[in-house]
mmCIF file of C-alpha atoms in Angstrom:
data_model
loop_
_atom_site.group_PDB
_atom_site.id
_atom_site.type_symbol
_atom_site.label_atom_id
_atom_site.label_comp_id
_atom_site.label_asym_id
_atom_site.label_seq_id
_atom_site.Cartn_x
_atom_site.Cartn_y
_atom_site.Cartn_z
ATOM 1 C CA MET R 1 102.684 73.582 87.210
ATOM 2 C CA VAL R 2 99.259 75.334 87.336
ATOM 3 C CA GLU R 3 96.423 76.633 84.939
ATOM 4 C CA ASN R 4 98.214 79.967 84.152
ATOM 5 C CA GLY R 5 101.527 78.204 83.562
ATOM 6 C CA TYR R 6 103.880 79.368 86.302
ATOM 7 C CA GLN R 7 105.810 77.381 89.478
ATOM 8 C CA SER R 8 106.537 79.996 91.658
ATOM 9 C CA PRO R 9 103.729 80.856 94.227
ATOM 10 C CA PHE R 10 104.211 84.600 93.759
ATOM 11 C CA MET R 11 104.083 84.715 90.001
ATOM 12 C CA GLN R 12 100.889 81.962 90.463
ATOM 13 C CA GLU R 13 99.389 84.164 92.699
ATOM 14 C CA ALA R 14 99.770 87.848 90.826
ATOM 15 C CA ALA R 15 98.544 86.305 87.552
ATOM 16 C CA ALA R 16 95.137 84.999 89.595
ATOM 17 C CA ARG R 17 94.591 88.215 91.088
ATOM 18 C CA GLY R 18 95.277 90.261 88.049
ATOM 19 C CA PHE R 19 98.681 91.926 88.597
ATOM 20 C CA ILE R 20 100.519 91.185 85.781
ATOM 21 C CA PHE R 21 100.406 93.229 82.517
ATOM 22 C CA GLN R 22 103.921 93.083 81.193
ATOM 23 C CA CYS R 23 107.132 91.595 82.134
ATOM 24 C CA THR R 24 110.902 91.720 80.478
ATOM 25 C CA ASP R 25 110.931 87.478 80.630
ATOM 26 C CA ALA R 26 108.247 86.093 82.763
ATOM 27 C CA GLN R 27 109.897 82.701 82.824
ATOM 28 C CA ALA R 28 113.305 83.769 84.270
ATOM 29 C CA LEU R 29 111.703 85.461 86.632
ATOM 30 C CA ASP R 30 109.383 82.380 87.996
ATOM 31 C CA ASP R 31 112.632 80.438 87.522
ATOM 32 C CA ALA R 32 114.098 82.526 90.046
ATOM 33 C CA MET R 33 111.608 82.741 92.147
ATOM 34 C CA ALA R 34 110.597 79.609 92.428
ATOM 35 C CA LYS R 35 114.571 78.741 93.472
ATOM 36 C CA GLY R 36 114.470 81.407 95.898
ATOM 37 C CA SER R 37 114.021 85.241 97.470
ATOM 38 C CA VAL R 38 114.191 87.606 94.765
ATOM 39 C CA ALA R 39 114.581 91.424 96.135
ATOM 40 C CA ALA R 40 112.462 93.982 93.873
ATOM 41 C CA TYR R 41 111.991 97.664 94.037
ATOM 42 C CA ILE R 42 108.983 100.169 93.503
ATOM 43 C CA GLY R 43 109.776 103.903 93.722
ATOM 44 C CA PHE R 44 107.710 106.370 94.978
ATOM 45 C CA ASP R 45 108.360 110.015 94.384
ATOM 46 C CA PRO R 46 106.552 112.146 97.319
ATOM 47 C CA THR R 47 104.437 114.869 95.222
ATOM 48 C CA ALA R 48 102.221 114.997 98.537
ATOM 49 C CA ASP R 49 102.424 113.859 102.325
ATOM 50 C CA SER R 50 100.385 110.696 101.719
ATOM 51 C CA LEU R 51 99.961 108.102 99.022
ATOM 52 C CA HIS R 52 96.204 107.468 97.704
ATOM 53 C CA VAL R 53 94.438 104.499 95.896
ATOM 54 C CA GLY R 54 95.741 104.845 92.681
ATOM 55 C CA SER R 55 99.307 103.967 94.219
ATOM 56 C CA LEU R 56 97.489 100.996 96.092
ATOM 57 C CA ILE R 57 97.940 98.435 93.099
ATOM 58 C CA GLN R 58 101.659 98.702 93.554
ATOM 59 C CA ILE R 59 101.676 98.488 97.106
ATOM 60 C CA MET R 60 99.866 95.230 97.375
ATOM 61 C CA MET R 61 101.973 94.081 94.800
ATOM 62 C CA LEU R 62 104.597 94.618 97.360
ATOM 63 C CA ARG R 63 102.499 92.840 99.951
ATOM 64 C CA LEU R 64 102.187 89.878 97.604
ATOM 65 C CA LEU R 65 105.806 89.456 97.327
ATOM 66 C CA GLN R 66 106.429 89.650 101.307
ATOM 67 C CA LYS R 67 103.346 87.218 101.782
ATOM 68 C CA HIS R 68 105.599 84.784 99.402
ATOM 69 C CA GLY R 69 109.455 84.993 100.983
ATOM 70 C CA HIS R 70 110.440 87.956 98.603
ATOM 71 C CA ARG R 71 111.757 91.000 99.747
ATOM 72 C CA PRO R 72 110.332 94.387 98.865
ATOM 73 C CA VAL R 73 111.962 97.330 98.575
ATOM 74 C CA ALA R 74 110.492 100.595 98.495
ATOM 75 C CA LEU R 75 112.344 103.464 96.921
ATOM 76 C CA MET R 76 111.827 106.553 98.273
ATOM 77 C CA GLY R 77 112.208 109.554 95.450
ATOM 78 C CA GLY R 78 114.001 111.934 97.975
ATOM 79 C CA GLY R 79 116.100 112.422 94.810
ATOM 80 C CA THR R 80 114.010 112.643 91.706
ATOM 81 C CA ALA R 81 111.278 114.398 93.627
ATOM 82 C CA ARG R 82 113.492 117.471 92.586
ATOM 83 C CA ILE R 83 112.589 116.764 88.905
ATOM 84 C CA GLY R 84 109.304 115.022 88.559
ATOM 85 C CA ASP R 85 108.344 112.524 86.573
ATOM 86 C CA PRO R 86 106.871 113.629 83.402
ATOM 87 C CA SER R 87 104.906 109.965 82.459
ATOM 88 C CA PHE R 88 101.541 111.404 81.045
ATOM 89 C CA ARG R 89 101.379 114.447 82.656
ATOM 90 C CA GLU R 90 100.088 117.173 80.568
ATOM 91 C CA GLU R 91 102.487 119.930 82.265
ATOM 92 C CA ALA R 92 105.719 119.964 84.201
ATOM 93 C CA ARG R 93 105.349 119.305 87.994
ATOM 94 C CA ARG R 94 105.997 122.320 90.393
ATOM 95 C CA LEU R 95 109.845 122.016 91.450
ATOM 96 C CA MET R 96 109.159 121.714 95.699
ATOM 97 C CA THR R 97 111.507 122.905 98.202
ATOM 98 C CA GLU R 98 113.519 120.931 100.493
ATOM 99 C CA GLU R 99 111.597 121.396 103.691
ATOM 100 C CA THR R 100 108.151 119.933 101.673
ATOM 101 C CA ILE R 101 110.217 116.915 100.059
ATOM 102 C CA THR R 102 111.396 115.509 103.501
ATOM 103 C CA THR R 103 107.601 116.323 104.855
ATOM 104 C CA ASN R 104 106.192 114.303 102.124
ATOM 105 C CA LEU R 105 108.936 111.589 102.509
ATOM 106 C CA ALA R 106 107.832 111.142 106.722
ATOM 107 C CA GLY R 107 103.965 110.948 105.100
ATOM 108 C CA ILE R 108 104.516 108.468 102.659
ATOM 109 C CA GLU R 109 106.654 105.687 104.768
ATOM 110 C CA GLY R 110 103.357 106.112 107.331
ATOM 111 C CA CYS R 111 101.466 104.809 104.774
ATOM 112 C CA LEU R 112 103.941 102.301 103.306
ATOM 113 C CA ARG R 113 104.085 100.918 106.924
ATOM 114 C CA GLN R 114 100.297 100.170 107.036
ATOM 115 C CA PHE R 115 100.844 97.597 104.693
ATOM 116 C CA LEU R 116 104.353 96.434 104.934
ATOM 117 C CA THR R 117 106.598 94.651 107.976
ATOM 118 C CA PHE R 118 109.887 96.428 107.396
ATOM 119 C CA GLY R 119 113.197 95.112 109.323
ATOM 120 C CA GLU R 120 116.234 93.170 108.786
ATOM 121 C CA GLY R 121 114.984 89.462 107.948
ATOM 122 C CA ALA R 122 115.416 87.867 104.600
ATOM 123 C CA SER R 123 111.670 88.700 102.899
ATOM 124 C CA GLU R 124 111.131 91.885 105.439
ATOM 125 C CA ALA R 125 110.695 95.156 103.666
ATOM 126 C CA ARG R 126 113.272 97.897 103.384
ATOM 127 C CA LEU R 127 113.193 101.802 102.916
ATOM 128 C CA VAL R 128 115.607 103.565 100.490
ATOM 129 C CA ASN R 129 115.997 106.590 99.661
ATOM 130 C CA ASN R 130 117.170 107.667 96.050
ATOM 131 C CA ALA R 131 118.765 111.087 97.746
ATOM 132 C CA ASP R 132 122.091 109.181 99.162
ATOM 133 C CA TRP R 133 123.457 108.616 95.630
ATOM 134 C CA LEU R 134 121.672 111.108 93.464
ATOM 135 C CA ASP R 135 122.607 113.871 95.828
ATOM 136 C CA LYS R 136 126.566 112.943 95.191
ATOM 137 C CA LEU R 137 126.688 112.561 91.244
ATOM 138 C CA ALA R 138 128.622 114.504 89.453
ATOM 139 C CA TYR R 139 127.175 116.086 86.227
ATOM 140 C CA ILE R 140 130.338 114.799 83.901
ATOM 141 C CA ASP R 141 130.984 111.781 85.454
ATOM 142 C CA LEU R 142 127.079 110.772 84.860
ATOM 143 C CA LEU R 143 127.415 111.573 81.195
ATOM 144 C CA ARG R 144 130.300 109.541 80.648
ATOM 145 C CA ASP R 145 129.631 106.687 82.821
ATOM 146 C CA VAL R 146 125.439 106.262 82.035
ATOM 147 C CA GLY R 147 124.611 108.797 79.302
ATOM 148 C CA VAL R 148 126.447 107.177 76.559
ATOM 149 C CA HIS R 149 123.875 104.205 77.132
ATOM 150 C CA PHE R 150 121.141 106.218 76.243
ATOM 151 C CA SER R 151 119.686 106.592 72.901
ATOM 152 C CA ILE R 152 117.842 109.987 72.032
ATOM 153 C CA ASN R 153 115.831 108.271 69.484
ATOM 154 C CA ARG R 154 114.642 105.744 71.487
ATOM 155 C CA MET R 155 113.906 108.077 74.629
ATOM 156 C CA LEU R 156 111.789 109.821 71.971
ATOM 157 C CA ALA R 157 109.610 106.877 71.193
ATOM 158 C CA PHE R 158 108.515 106.466 74.797
ATOM 159 C CA ASP R 159 104.689 106.822 75.183
ATOM 160 C CA SER R 160 105.194 108.886 78.200
ATOM 161 C CA VAL R 161 107.408 111.194 76.200
ATOM 162 C CA LYS R 162 105.911 110.755 72.984
ATOM 163 C CA SER R 163 101.991 112.041 74.324
ATOM 164 C CA ARG R 164 103.795 115.109 75.874
ATOM 165 C CA LEU R 165 105.244 115.917 72.557
ATOM 166 C CA ASP R 166 102.396 115.081 70.655
ATOM 167 C CA ARG R 167 100.120 117.689 72.540
ATOM 168 C CA GLU R 168 102.726 120.532 71.493
ATOM 169 C CA GLN R 169 103.166 121.017 75.348
ATOM 170 C CA GLY R 170 106.799 120.499 75.586
ATOM 171 C CA LEU R 171 109.396 118.841 77.538
ATOM 172 C CA THR R 172 111.801 120.346 79.813
ATOM 173 C CA PHE R 173 115.624 118.906 79.578
ATOM 174 C CA LEU R 174 115.033 118.387 83.411
ATOM 175 C CA GLU R 175 112.122 116.279 82.897
ATOM 176 C CA PHE R 176 113.540 114.356 80.396
ATOM 177 C CA ASN R 177 116.582 113.061 82.545
ATOM 178 C CA TYR R 178 114.025 111.759 84.863
ATOM 179 C CA SER R 179 114.296 108.057 82.670
ATOM 180 C CA ILE R 180 118.164 108.298 82.903
ATOM 181 C CA LEU R 181 117.923 108.949 86.748
ATOM 182 C CA GLN R 182 115.445 106.110 87.641
ATOM 183 C CA SER R 183 117.837 103.563 85.617
ATOM 184 C CA TYR R 184 120.713 104.651 87.756
ATOM 185 C CA ASP R 185 118.332 103.946 90.203
ATOM 186 C CA PHE R 186 118.088 100.333 89.418
ATOM 187 C CA ARG R 187 121.591 99.796 88.881
ATOM 188 C CA GLU R 188 122.473 101.740 92.076
ATOM 189 C CA LEU R 189 119.884 98.715 94.102
ATOM 190 C CA ASN R 190 121.440 95.780 92.343
ATOM 191 C CA ARG R 191 124.963 97.008 92.938
ATOM 192 C CA ARG R 192 123.980 97.706 96.666
ATOM 193 C CA HIS R 193 120.981 95.396 98.134
ATOM 194 C CA GLY R 194 121.031 92.808 95.281
ATOM 195 C CA VAL R 195 117.780 94.084 93.557
ATOM 196 C CA THR R 196 116.795 92.160 90.229
ATOM 197 C CA LEU R 197 113.432 93.349 89.487
ATOM 198 C CA GLN R 198 111.956 96.365 88.922
ATOM 199 C CA LEU R 199 107.977 96.652 89.547
ATOM 200 C CA GLY R 200 105.813 99.540 88.151
ATOM 201 C CA GLY R 201 102.408 100.441 86.734
ATOM 202 C CA SER R 202 102.458 100.124 82.827
ATOM 203 C CA ASP R 203 103.238 103.583 82.243
ATOM 204 C CA GLN R 204 106.534 102.857 83.619
ATOM 205 C CA TRP R 205 107.408 100.384 80.807
ATOM 206 C CA GLY R 206 109.676 102.649 79.079
ATOM 207 C CA ASN R 207 111.551 103.574 82.207
ATOM 208 C CA ILE R 208 111.943 100.121 83.484
ATOM 209 C CA VAL R 209 113.358 98.448 79.957
ATOM 210 C CA SER R 210 115.733 101.368 80.066
ATOM 211 C CA GLY R 211 117.288 100.315 83.639
ATOM 212 C CA VAL R 212 117.237 96.763 82.496
ATOM 213 C CA ASP R 213 119.098 97.725 79.397
ATOM 214 C CA LEU R 214 121.620 100.025 81.745
ATOM 215 C CA VAL R 215 122.493 97.184 84.047
ATOM 216 C CA ARG R 216 123.619 95.017 81.421
ATOM 217 C CA ARG R 217 125.261 97.321 79.077
ATOM 218 C CA THR R 218 127.517 98.592 82.063
ATOM 219 C CA ASP R 219 127.613 95.426 84.421
ATOM 220 C CA GLN R 220 126.717 92.639 82.347
ATOM 221 C CA LYS R 221 123.734 91.168 84.787
ATOM 222 C CA SER R 222 120.501 90.394 84.062
ATOM 223 C CA VAL R 223 117.488 91.852 85.842
ATOM 224 C CA MET R 224 114.316 92.087 84.933
ATOM 225 C CA GLY R 225 111.095 94.234 85.036
ATOM 226 C CA LEU R 226 107.295 93.703 86.052
ATOM 227 C CA THR R 227 104.041 95.984 85.153
ATOM 228 C CA THR R 228 101.086 96.402 86.444
ATOM 229 C CA PRO R 229 97.774 96.907 84.420
ATOM 230 C CA LEU R 230 96.731 100.801 84.839
ATOM 231 C CA LEU R 231 93.731 100.863 86.718
ATOM 232 C CA THR R 232 90.273 102.750 85.309
ATOM 233 C CA THR R 233 86.683 101.677 87.197
ATOM 234 C CA ALA R 234 83.966 99.872 85.016
ATOM 235 C CA SER R 235 82.708 103.395 83.938
ATOM 236 C CA GLY R 236 86.250 104.560 82.597
ATOM 237 C CA ALA R 237 86.691 106.901 85.700
ATOM 238 C CA LYS R 238 90.525 106.761 86.914
ATOM 239 C CA MET R 239 91.122 104.768 89.534
ATOM 240 C CA GLY R 240 91.645 106.354 93.277
ATOM 241 C CA LYS R 241 89.382 109.941 91.918
ATOM 242 C CA THR R 242 86.210 111.135 92.703
ATOM 243 C CA ALA R 243 84.260 114.132 92.222
ATOM 244 C CA ASN R 244 85.812 115.128 95.962
ATOM 245 C CA GLY R 245 89.341 114.803 94.648
ATOM 246 C CA ALA R 246 91.960 111.806 95.561
ATOM 247 C CA VAL R 247 91.332 108.686 97.895
ATOM 248 C CA TRP R 248 94.098 108.985 100.030
ATOM 249 C CA LEU R 249 95.687 106.357 102.253
ATOM 250 C CA SER R 250 96.492 108.881 105.227
ATOM 251 C CA GLU R 251 93.378 109.072 107.877
ATOM 252 C CA ALA R 252 94.842 112.678 108.515
ATOM 253 C CA ARG R 253 93.865 113.533 104.553
ATOM 254 C CA LEU R 254 90.641 111.649 104.372
ATOM 255 C CA PRO R 255 88.565 110.157 107.647
ATOM 256 C CA VAL R 256 88.570 106.257 107.607
ATOM 257 C CA PHE R 257 84.834 106.369 107.300
ATOM 258 C CA ASP R 258 85.007 108.052 103.915
ATOM 259 C CA TYR R 259 87.770 105.939 103.170
ATOM 260 C CA TRP R 260 85.385 102.636 103.697
ATOM 261 C CA GLN R 261 82.488 104.328 101.532
ATOM 262 C CA PHE R 262 84.596 105.007 98.899
ATOM 263 C CA TRP R 263 85.230 101.094 98.529
ATOM 264 C CA ARG R 264 81.376 100.366 99.618
ATOM 265 C CA ASN R 265 80.259 102.657 96.313
ATOM 266 C CA THR R 266 82.337 100.570 93.917
ATOM 267 C CA GLU R 267 80.330 99.957 90.464
ATOM 268 C CA ASP R 268 79.178 96.331 90.626
ATOM 269 C CA ALA R 269 80.910 95.176 87.456
ATOM 270 C CA ASP R 270 84.081 96.116 89.511
ATOM 271 C CA VAL R 271 83.274 93.913 92.545
ATOM 272 C CA GLY R 272 85.160 90.724 92.109
ATOM 273 C CA ARG R 273 88.492 92.636 90.328
ATOM 274 C CA PHE R 274 88.587 94.713 93.069
ATOM 275 C CA LEU R 275 88.194 91.909 95.989
ATOM 276 C CA ARG R 276 91.569 89.988 94.118
ATOM 277 C CA LEU R 277 93.419 93.043 93.549
ATOM 278 C CA PHE R 278 92.996 94.977 97.000
ATOM 279 C CA THR R 279 92.137 92.344 99.681
ATOM 280 C CA ASP R 280 93.952 89.605 101.417
ATOM 281 C CA LEU R 281 90.955 87.380 100.570
ATOM 282 C CA PRO R 282 91.477 83.889 99.372
ATOM 283 C CA LEU R 283 90.433 83.573 95.458
ATOM 284 C CA GLU R 284 87.916 80.872 96.411
ATOM 285 C CA GLU R 285 86.186 83.651 98.482
ATOM 286 C CA CYS R 286 86.553 86.554 96.303
ATOM 287 C CA ALA R 287 85.093 84.635 93.456
ATOM 288 C CA ARG R 288 81.793 83.773 95.398
ATOM 289 C CA LEU R 289 81.366 87.031 96.509
ATOM 290 C CA GLU R 290 81.816 88.010 92.843
ATOM 291 C CA ALA R 291 79.080 85.378 92.076
ATOM 292 C CA LEU R 292 76.576 87.634 93.806
ATOM 293 C CA GLU R 293 73.573 88.752 92.299
ATOM 294 C CA GLY R 294 70.798 91.558 92.964
ATOM 295 C CA ALA R 295 70.702 92.897 96.055
ATOM 296 C CA GLU R 296 73.229 90.784 97.560
ATOM 297 C CA ILE R 297 76.176 92.379 95.770
ATOM 298 C CA ASN R 298 75.649 95.041 98.398
ATOM 299 C CA GLU R 299 76.650 92.147 101.071
ATOM 300 C CA ALA R 300 79.869 91.763 98.418
ATOM 301 C CA LYS R 301 80.777 95.482 98.442
ATOM 302 C CA LYS R 302 80.787 95.539 102.296
ATOM 303 C CA VAL R 303 83.066 92.759 102.842
ATOM 304 C CA LEU R 304 85.528 94.635 100.496
ATOM 305 C CA ALA R 305 85.407 97.811 101.806
ATOM 306 C CA THR R 306 86.213 96.485 105.421
ATOM 307 C CA GLU R 307 88.798 94.221 104.177
ATOM 308 C CA ALA R 308 90.261 97.236 101.780
ATOM 309 C CA THR R 309 90.137 99.448 104.934
ATOM 310 C CA ALA R 310 91.653 97.253 107.312
ATOM 311 C CA LEU R 311 94.999 96.396 105.495
ATOM 312 C CA CYS R 312 95.034 100.452 105.407
ATOM 313 C CA HIS R 313 93.744 101.515 109.175
ATOM 314 C CA GLY R 314 93.223 98.660 111.286
ATOM 315 C CA ARG R 315 90.670 96.088 111.588
ATOM 316 C CA LYS R 316 89.381 97.715 114.402
ATOM 317 C CA ALA R 317 88.910 101.103 112.420
ATOM 318 C CA ALA R 318 87.304 99.049 109.413
ATOM 319 C CA LEU R 319 84.725 97.600 111.795
ATOM 320 C CA ALA R 320 83.691 101.150 113.476
ATOM 321 C CA ALA R 321 83.401 102.540 109.804
ATOM 322 C CA ALA R 322 81.028 99.808 108.540
ATOM 323 C CA GLU R 323 78.963 99.946 111.646
ATOM 324 C CA ALA R 324 78.708 103.936 111.374
ATOM 325 C CA ALA R 325 77.774 103.543 107.544
ATOM 326 C CA ARG R 326 75.342 100.778 108.822
ATOM 327 C CA GLN R 327 73.631 103.690 111.831
ATOM 328 C CA THR R 328 73.956 105.577 109.037
ATOM 329 C CA PHE R 329 72.389 104.576 106.086
ATOM 330 C CA GLU R 330 70.627 101.300 107.431
ATOM 331 C CA GLU R 331 69.027 102.827 110.528
ATOM 332 C CA GLY R 332 68.977 106.903 109.764
ATOM 333 C CA LYS R 333 70.558 107.600 113.080
ATOM 334 C CA VAL R 334 71.865 111.327 113.083
ATOM 335 C CA ALA R 335 75.108 110.902 114.893
ATOM 336 C CA ALA R 336 76.601 107.711 114.114
ATOM 337 C CA ALA R 337 80.522 108.239 116.100
ATOM 338 C CA ASP R 338 82.559 107.525 113.421
ATOM 339 C CA LEU R 339 81.393 109.820 110.530
ATOM 340 C CA PRO R 340 83.634 112.712 109.698
ATOM 341 C CA VAL R 341 83.327 115.576 112.103
ATOM 342 C CA HIS R 342 83.913 119.262 111.077
ATOM 343 C CA GLU R 343 83.755 121.553 114.497
ATOM 344 C CA VAL R 344 82.303 125.055 114.608
ATOM 345 C CA PRO R 345 82.873 127.406 117.552
ATOM 346 C CA LEU R 346 80.219 127.226 119.852
ATOM 347 C CA SER R 347 79.840 131.227 119.141
ATOM 348 C CA VAL R 348 79.156 130.996 115.668
ATOM 349 C CA LEU R 349 76.865 128.108 116.293
ATOM 350 C CA THR R 350 74.846 129.641 118.376
ATOM 351 C CA GLU R 351 74.032 132.506 116.397
ATOM 352 C CA GLY R 352 73.881 130.275 113.375
ATOM 353 C CA VAL R 353 75.837 129.768 109.721
ATOM 354 C CA PRO R 354 74.083 129.805 106.783
ATOM 355 C CA VAL R 355 73.678 126.215 105.436
ATOM 356 C CA PHE R 356 75.288 126.806 102.053
ATOM 357 C CA ARG R 357 78.483 128.187 103.947
ATOM 358 C CA LEU R 358 78.342 125.069 106.337
ATOM 359 C CA LEU R 359 78.400 122.894 103.369
ATOM 360 C CA VAL R 360 81.681 124.651 101.845
ATOM 361 C CA GLU R 361 83.087 124.604 105.196
ATOM 362 C CA ALA R 362 82.474 121.002 105.933
ATOM 363 C CA GLY R 363 83.721 119.808 102.515
ATOM 364 C CA LEU R 364 80.100 118.873 100.965
ATOM 365 C CA ALA R 365 80.830 121.400 98.395
ATOM 366 C CA LYS R 366 83.770 123.308 96.612
ATOM 367 C CA THR R 367 81.995 126.696 96.292
ATOM 368 C CA ASN R 368 79.034 128.759 97.600
ATOM 369 C CA GLY R 369 77.677 128.346 93.899
ATOM 370 C CA GLU R 370 77.915 124.856 94.609
ATOM 371 C CA ALA R 371 76.520 124.431 97.687
ATOM 372 C CA ARG R 372 73.047 126.680 96.751
ATOM 373 C CA ARG R 373 72.911 124.764 93.781
ATOM 374 C CA LEU R 374 72.985 121.493 95.620
ATOM 375 C CA ILE R 375 70.214 122.769 97.886
ATOM 376 C CA ARG R 376 68.031 123.949 95.031
ATOM 377 C CA GLY R 377 68.463 120.194 93.900
ATOM 378 C CA GLY R 378 67.073 118.644 96.862
ATOM 379 C CA GLY R 379 70.457 117.492 97.886
ATOM 380 C CA ALA R 380 71.068 118.741 100.791
ATOM 381 C CA ARG R 381 69.847 117.609 104.200
ATOM 382 C CA VAL R 382 70.367 119.042 107.745
ATOM 383 C CA ASN R 383 69.266 115.777 110.103
ATOM 384 C CA ASN R 384 68.139 113.839 107.258
ATOM 385 C CA GLN R 385 65.592 116.068 106.422
ATOM 386 C CA PRO R 386 65.581 118.415 102.710
ATOM 387 C CA VAL R 387 66.704 121.518 102.587
ATOM 388 C CA ALA R 388 64.369 123.994 101.101
ATOM 389 C CA ASP R 389 65.879 127.371 101.913
ATOM 390 C CA GLU R 390 69.319 128.470 100.619
ATOM 391 C CA ASN R 391 69.593 130.739 103.134
ATOM 392 C CA ARG R 392 68.539 128.585 106.371
ATOM 393 C CA LEU R 393 70.613 129.020 109.381
ATOM 394 C CA VAL R 394 72.327 125.535 111.139
ATOM 395 C CA THR R 395 71.993 126.554 115.097
ATOM 396 C CA GLN R 396 73.105 124.551 118.398
ATOM 397 C CA ALA R 397 69.089 124.054 118.626
ATOM 398 C CA ASP R 398 69.618 121.785 115.191
ATOM 399 C CA ALA R 399 72.398 119.450 117.454
ATOM 400 C CA VAL R 400 71.196 115.869 118.085
ATOM 401 C CA GLU R 401 72.848 113.814 120.599
ATOM 402 C CA GLY R 402 75.601 116.796 120.645
ATOM 403 C CA ALA R 403 75.860 117.194 116.976
ATOM 404 C CA VAL R 404 74.178 118.071 113.472
ATOM 405 C CA ARG R 405 74.585 115.509 111.040
ATOM 406 C CA LEU R 406 75.062 117.723 107.244
ATOM 407 C CA SER R 407 74.211 115.810 103.891
ATOM 408 C CA SER R 408 75.405 115.984 100.663
ATOM 409 C CA GLY R 409 73.298 113.501 98.693
ATOM 410 C CA LYS R 410 72.668 110.064 100.153
ATOM 411 C CA LYS R 411 76.213 109.101 100.770
ATOM 412 C CA HIS R 412 78.282 112.089 101.880
ATOM 413 C CA HIS R 413 77.828 112.988 105.315
ATOM 414 C CA VAL R 414 79.544 115.521 108.069
ATOM 415 C CA LEU R 415 79.359 115.789 111.907
ATOM 416 C CA ILE R 416 78.723 119.478 112.668
ATOM 417 C CA LYS R 417 79.654 119.747 116.246
ATOM 418 C CA ALA R 418 80.514 123.134 118.353
ATOM 419 C CA GLY R 419 84.029 123.363 119.442
#
């Protein structure tokens, strides 16, 4: 036994790192994991062609399972994507086309393979798509077999449903069925793949408990659920969201340098917690880095950024991003090789582009008005020099070592190159 009372290595480390929020039966789960391998799943609905940092705590849970010899199952929601999870959403998701769902599934699979080892071994991850069984469901059969076990009163009491109704935003019958289908998924995964544990964020608690109850009622089996805390930063911001949008795990969506920089910009109060949750560093090392104070905390942030980026994009890319950041922020070099690049036709750059328009095109401002306000506030720079004139032209003559560095504030930089 250890200080947190668990005997299985997974539960010990999951608790110590801060992954555990709720569990249907923690003692039974701990006992099962101490005896042998447990198959556990998390569902990922393909709402985009990449996952983002908001999903990372779930991915790290699967990674931790694999580390301790258990079998992670990543359930791709090719079937439930046609409905959309209503949990804590202000309005219904737009229904996606089959083509979009297929594209998104491929992108999400790529993200998961960055963190997990897939294969047929005892502890190797499995990739499963719930369209394999949901697409074949007959409605009357579903009502008779599954619907009879669901209480409308209980479903209305779920926080995810109640919050929508309390705001008088309504909930379609299509969305209301999501919980039933998620429960059906759990039963199918138990029958097909021996899955006995469902993992998810705390917003999924009602859906998870419903699945546990369905398996008990229809198959007379005991399965379990475990949720992780929903994360916010120390200042209360939603994890994985920035002023520029979601922090994507796919390099096609977000350059490696920007991903590294997101972690480097972690608030001081979050460094220790994020080291435990989002890196593989030993807990002793996380504690040592968390204890750093003053200017030294920045070194801990660099370690966090490099380790988190290495898991997502590989160590070589993480070290390159760290070096690009060092050159950019510590040496003031204009053309650090690994900064994001925005290409402009040579003919256009030869004639000159207004800096406010280039800020928008490069993704450093959302609108021309926002770009102009950034310039007036002194936040726009070309090659590290403040821009005083909103209509200043950026031309090929500004290039240093083949590129112009365009900056928004101290932390956001893009290299402008002739393409």
